[in-house]
Amino acid sequence: FVHLFRELPKRSPSDDLTDLMPWNVEISEAE
């Protein structure tokens, strides 16, 4: 998911995942 942060540096790590892909929360816990 590092590429997500690099592509969207204007957004915060939390907001980025929450806004673009709320489902990432489940993966975040596993990761």
XYZ file of C-alpha atoms in Angstrom:
31
model
C 0.000 0.000 0.000
C 3.071 2.216 0.009
C 2.301 3.233 -3.567
C -0.994 4.696 -2.343
C 0.803 7.041 0.038
C 3.264 8.083 -2.667
C 0.533 8.728 -5.217
C -1.506 10.734 -2.716
C 1.023 12.692 -0.632
C -1.522 15.513 -0.334
C -3.699 13.263 1.822
C -2.997 11.884 5.282
C -2.267 8.137 5.636
C -5.478 7.642 7.591
C -7.698 9.835 5.420
C -6.178 8.374 2.263
C -7.142 4.813 3.099
C -10.426 5.738 4.734
C -11.563 7.963 1.889
C -10.332 6.031 -1.139
C -10.656 2.494 0.173
C -12.536 1.989 3.460
C -12.085 -1.756 2.997
C -8.355 -1.285 3.549
C -9.070 -1.164 7.284
C -9.499 -4.934 7.313
C -6.230 -5.467 5.445
C -4.464 -2.941 7.645
C -5.182 -5.083 10.702
C -3.873 -8.212 8.978
C -0.795 -6.388 7.759
